[in-house]
Amino acid sequence: YFRPIYFIFPSLLFGPALGGCFHVYLSILRGRFANAGELAPCFQSFQDLFLARLIPGIITLVCTFPYTLATTAKLAPFLDKLQQNPSSVNPQEMFSVFLSSYTSSIPLLLICLVPTTYLYVNWQFLVPLIIDRKLGCWSALVTSWKIVHKHWFHIFGLVVLTGLINVA
């Protein structure tokens, strides 16, 4: 089930922290060094940076909800049995039930990942626009969408490449 704390708390921390990182990056790219005193824009834009993390997180939750629902429905009878009598469950049975429920839902996951990926790529410049252009969250959402939409496959390739570099 949905627990708001899993979306609100990380958004409170990571939105402004990411904004601070982008402020430092942009300062260095422009040939000046940012010190701690220059991080004021991150605090002035706290609400927008918070929303910049919260809104995509909630939309991702909505997009992947069918997969979560399907997997949970397949696991529910087993989890009820486990809760009623934990000693009656064999660890190998537990592994096979979990593996079966998750792997049988993979086609639904792949379908759910299409809109999630599309939106994630479209909002790549959300935080930098809030920090650099001093846009509000909604204006940054729209502007990032317009910028990326014209070059979506190029940005998608860049996101995949940076993801592979981060994994390596």
mmCIF file of C-alpha atoms in Angstrom:
data_model
loop_
_atom_site.group_PDB
_atom_site.id
_atom_site.type_symbol
_atom_site.label_atom_id
_atom_site.label_comp_id
_atom_site.label_asym_id
_atom_site.label_seq_id
_atom_site.Cartn_x
_atom_site.Cartn_y
_atom_site.Cartn_z
ATOM 1 C CA TYR A 1 0.000 0.000 0.000
ATOM 2 C CA PHE A 2 0.948 3.643 -0.427
ATOM 3 C CA ARG A 3 2.958 5.274 2.352
ATOM 4 C CA PRO A 4 3.359 9.010 1.740
ATOM 5 C CA ILE A 5 6.485 9.191 3.892
ATOM 6 C CA TYR A 6 8.376 7.226 1.221
ATOM 7 C CA PHE A 7 7.832 10.079 -1.245
ATOM 8 C CA ILE A 8 7.723 13.152 0.963
ATOM 9 C CA PHE A 9 10.824 12.614 3.105
ATOM 10 C CA PRO A 10 13.280 11.842 0.265
ATOM 11 C CA SER A 11 11.847 14.757 -1.723
ATOM 12 C CA LEU A 12 12.489 17.086 1.215
ATOM 13 C CA LEU A 13 16.132 16.021 1.311
ATOM 14 C CA PHE A 14 17.110 15.229 -2.257
ATOM 15 C CA GLY A 15 15.331 18.052 -4.070
ATOM 16 C CA PRO A 16 17.273 20.864 -2.371
ATOM 17 C CA ALA A 17 20.484 18.779 -2.226
ATOM 18 C CA LEU A 18 20.299 18.149 -5.964
ATOM 19 C CA GLY A 19 19.615 21.848 -6.486
ATOM 20 C CA GLY A 20 22.775 22.660 -4.526
ATOM 21 C CA CYS A 21 24.812 20.248 -6.647
ATOM 22 C CA PHE A 22 23.530 21.818 -9.844
ATOM 23 C CA HIS A 23 24.284 25.297 -8.517
ATOM 24 C CA VAL A 24 27.896 24.251 -7.875
ATOM 25 C CA TYR A 25 28.167 22.523 -11.283
ATOM 26 C CA LEU A 26 26.807 25.533 -13.130
ATOM 27 C CA SER A 27 29.129 27.879 -11.242
ATOM 28 C CA ILE A 28 32.170 25.785 -12.171
ATOM 29 C CA LEU A 29 31.054 25.563 -15.813
ATOM 30 C CA ARG A 30 30.874 29.363 -15.867
ATOM 31 C CA GLY A 31 34.425 29.688 -14.541
ATOM 32 C CA ARG A 32 33.750 30.655 -10.963
ATOM 33 C CA PHE A 33 33.921 28.670 -7.781
ATOM 34 C CA ALA A 34 30.849 28.380 -5.618
ATOM 35 C CA ASN A 35 31.189 28.587 -1.876
ATOM 36 C CA ALA A 36 28.661 27.619 0.783
ATOM 37 C CA GLY A 37 27.333 31.163 0.980
ATOM 38 C CA GLU A 38 26.212 30.996 -2.633
ATOM 39 C CA LEU A 39 23.810 28.130 -1.996
ATOM 40 C CA ALA A 40 21.051 30.582 -1.040
ATOM 41 C CA PRO A 41 19.140 29.958 -4.315
ATOM 42 C CA CYS A 42 18.599 26.379 -3.172
ATOM 43 C CA PHE A 43 16.909 27.596 0.002
ATOM 44 C CA GLN A 44 14.957 30.292 -1.828
ATOM 45 C CA SER A 45 13.706 27.641 -4.283
ATOM 46 C CA PHE A 46 13.143 24.999 -1.598
ATOM 47 C CA GLN A 47 9.448 24.516 -2.391
ATOM 48 C CA ASP A 48 10.051 24.208 -6.136
ATOM 49 C CA LEU A 49 12.964 21.785 -5.631
ATOM 50 C CA PHE A 50 10.871 19.721 -3.240
ATOM 51 C CA LEU A 51 8.026 19.565 -5.760
ATOM 52 C CA ALA A 52 10.498 18.780 -8.565
ATOM 53 C CA ARG A 53 11.282 15.518 -6.792
ATOM 54 C CA LEU A 54 7.818 14.803 -5.407
ATOM 55 C CA ILE A 55 5.713 15.220 -8.566
ATOM 56 C CA PRO A 56 7.767 12.860 -10.796
ATOM 57 C CA GLY A 57 7.880 10.356 -7.920
ATOM 58 C CA ILE A 58 4.102 10.325 -7.578
ATOM 59 C CA ILE A 59 3.609 10.108 -11.339
ATOM 60 C CA THR A 60 6.032 7.166 -11.456
ATOM 61 C CA LEU A 61 4.007 5.515 -8.705
ATOM 62 C CA VAL A 62 0.815 6.006 -10.710
ATOM 63 C CA CYS A 63 2.404 4.685 -13.922
ATOM 64 C CA THR A 64 3.713 1.527 -12.251
ATOM 65 C CA PHE A 65 0.622 0.942 -10.116
ATOM 66 C CA PRO A 66 -0.809 -1.796 -12.401
ATOM 67 C CA TYR A 67 2.414 -3.809 -12.044
ATOM 68 C CA THR A 68 2.457 -3.323 -8.271
ATOM 69 C CA LEU A 69 -1.190 -4.324 -8.030
ATOM 70 C CA ALA A 70 -0.697 -7.464 -10.147
ATOM 71 C CA THR A 71 2.351 -8.595 -8.192
ATOM 72 C CA THR A 72 0.708 -7.906 -4.853
ATOM 73 C CA ALA A 73 -2.424 -9.821 -5.879
ATOM 74 C CA LYS A 74 -0.294 -12.837 -6.769
ATOM 75 C CA LEU A 75 1.631 -12.662 -3.485
ATOM 76 C CA ALA A 76 -1.335 -11.978 -1.181
ATOM 77 C CA PRO A 77 -2.484 -15.601 -0.626
ATOM 78 C CA PHE A 78 1.053 -16.732 0.125
ATOM 79 C CA LEU A 79 1.682 -13.810 2.483
ATOM 80 C CA ASP A 80 -1.571 -14.542 4.320
ATOM 81 C CA LYS A 81 -0.479 -18.152 4.756
ATOM 82 C CA LEU A 82 2.933 -17.000 5.942
ATOM 83 C CA GLN A 83 1.400 -14.589 8.433
ATOM 84 C CA GLN A 84 -0.971 -17.192 9.888
ATOM 85 C CA ASN A 85 1.625 -19.949 10.309
ATOM 86 C CA PRO A 86 5.237 -18.931 9.565
ATOM 87 C CA SER A 87 6.645 -22.370 10.337
ATOM 88 C CA SER A 88 4.505 -24.037 7.663
ATOM 89 C CA VAL A 89 6.373 -22.304 4.835
ATOM 90 C CA ASN A 90 9.439 -23.871 3.301
ATOM 91 C CA PRO A 91 12.173 -21.355 2.232
ATOM 92 C CA GLN A 92 12.383 -22.932 -1.244
ATOM 93 C CA GLU A 93 8.633 -22.578 -1.627
ATOM 94 C CA MET A 94 8.921 -18.927 -0.596
ATOM 95 C CA PHE A 95 11.610 -18.300 -3.200
ATOM 96 C CA SER A 96 9.631 -19.997 -5.965
ATOM 97 C CA VAL A 97 6.415 -18.090 -5.104
ATOM 98 C CA PHE A 98 8.195 -14.743 -5.093
ATOM 99 C CA LEU A 99 10.098 -15.531 -8.282
ATOM 100 C CA SER A 100 6.925 -16.721 -9.999
ATOM 101 C CA SER A 101 4.857 -13.698 -9.008
ATOM 102 C CA TYR A 102 7.492 -11.191 -10.103
ATOM 103 C CA THR A 103 8.508 -12.901 -13.347
ATOM 104 C CA SER A 104 4.924 -13.519 -14.453
ATOM 105 C CA SER A 105 4.298 -9.770 -14.149
ATOM 106 C CA ILE A 106 7.302 -8.729 -16.259
ATOM 107 C CA PRO A 107 5.222 -8.051 -19.412
ATOM 108 C CA LEU A 108 3.033 -5.681 -17.404
ATOM 109 C CA LEU A 109 6.159 -4.042 -15.946
ATOM 110 C CA LEU A 110 7.555 -3.453 -19.427
ATOM 111 C CA ILE A 111 4.281 -1.842 -20.486
ATOM 112 C CA CYS A 112 4.296 0.356 -17.370
ATOM 113 C CA LEU A 113 7.899 1.398 -17.975
ATOM 114 C CA VAL A 114 7.048 2.988 -21.343
ATOM 115 C CA PRO A 115 5.191 6.026 -19.946
ATOM 116 C CA THR A 116 7.478 6.156 -16.912
ATOM 117 C CA THR A 117 10.600 6.310 -19.089
ATOM 118 C CA TYR A 118 9.037 8.837 -21.440
ATOM 119 C CA LEU A 119 8.176 11.173 -18.578
ATOM 120 C CA TYR A 120 11.496 10.639 -16.782
ATOM 121 C CA VAL A 121 13.447 11.623 -19.890
ATOM 122 C CA ASN A 122 11.181 14.613 -20.585
ATOM 123 C CA TRP A 123 11.859 16.016 -17.115
ATOM 124 C CA GLN A 124 15.650 15.662 -17.146
ATOM 125 C CA PHE A 125 16.232 19.405 -16.944
ATOM 126 C CA LEU A 126 13.713 20.108 -14.218
ATOM 127 C CA VAL A 127 16.120 20.888 -11.348
ATOM 128 C CA PRO A 128 18.708 22.741 -13.466
ATOM 129 C CA LEU A 129 15.956 24.996 -14.842
ATOM 130 C CA ILE A 130 14.732 25.794 -11.328
ATOM 131 C CA ILE A 131 18.262 26.676 -10.198
ATOM 132 C CA ASP A 132 19.635 28.363 -13.325
ATOM 133 C CA ARG A 133 16.595 30.144 -14.749
ATOM 134 C CA LYS A 134 14.828 30.683 -11.387
ATOM 135 C CA LEU A 135 11.668 29.046 -12.751
ATOM 136 C CA GLY A 136 8.873 27.723 -10.603
ATOM 137 C CA CYS A 137 8.253 23.994 -10.571
ATOM 138 C CA TRP A 138 5.360 24.063 -13.033
ATOM 139 C CA SER A 139 7.196 26.367 -15.470
ATOM 140 C CA ALA A 140 10.276 24.136 -15.238
ATOM 141 C CA LEU A 141 8.155 21.028 -15.931
ATOM 142 C CA VAL A 142 6.696 22.621 -19.060
ATOM 143 C CA THR A 143 10.016 24.088 -20.245
ATOM 144 C CA SER A 144 11.934 20.838 -19.741
ATOM 145 C CA TRP A 145 9.197 18.984 -21.631
ATOM 146 C CA LYS A 146 9.412 21.425 -24.564
ATOM 147 C CA ILE A 147 13.228 21.301 -24.687
ATOM 148 C CA VAL A 148 13.542 17.520 -24.470
ATOM 149 C CA HIS A 149 10.567 16.663 -26.671
ATOM 150 C CA LYS A 150 12.380 18.033 -29.735
ATOM 151 C CA HIS A 151 15.423 15.791 -29.110
ATOM 152 C CA TRP A 152 13.887 12.976 -27.065
ATOM 153 C CA PHE A 153 15.902 10.049 -28.504
ATOM 154 C CA HIS A 154 19.192 11.925 -28.131
ATOM 155 C CA ILE A 155 18.438 12.718 -24.490
ATOM 156 C CA PHE A 156 17.245 9.144 -23.924
ATOM 157 C CA GLY A 157 20.556 7.868 -25.321
ATOM 158 C CA LEU A 158 22.428 10.229 -23.002
ATOM 159 C CA VAL A 159 20.392 9.025 -20.006
ATOM 160 C CA VAL A 160 21.116 5.379 -20.892
ATOM 161 C CA LEU A 161 24.826 6.123 -21.407
ATOM 162 C CA THR A 162 25.192 7.967 -18.101
ATOM 163 C CA GLY A 163 23.266 5.189 -16.381
ATOM 164 C CA LEU A 164 25.677 2.589 -17.753
ATOM 165 C CA ILE A 165 28.640 4.704 -16.663
ATOM 166 C CA ASN A 166 27.175 4.983 -13.161
ATOM 167 C CA VAL A 167 26.654 1.226 -12.974
ATOM 168 C CA ALA A 168 30.229 0.582 -14.120
#
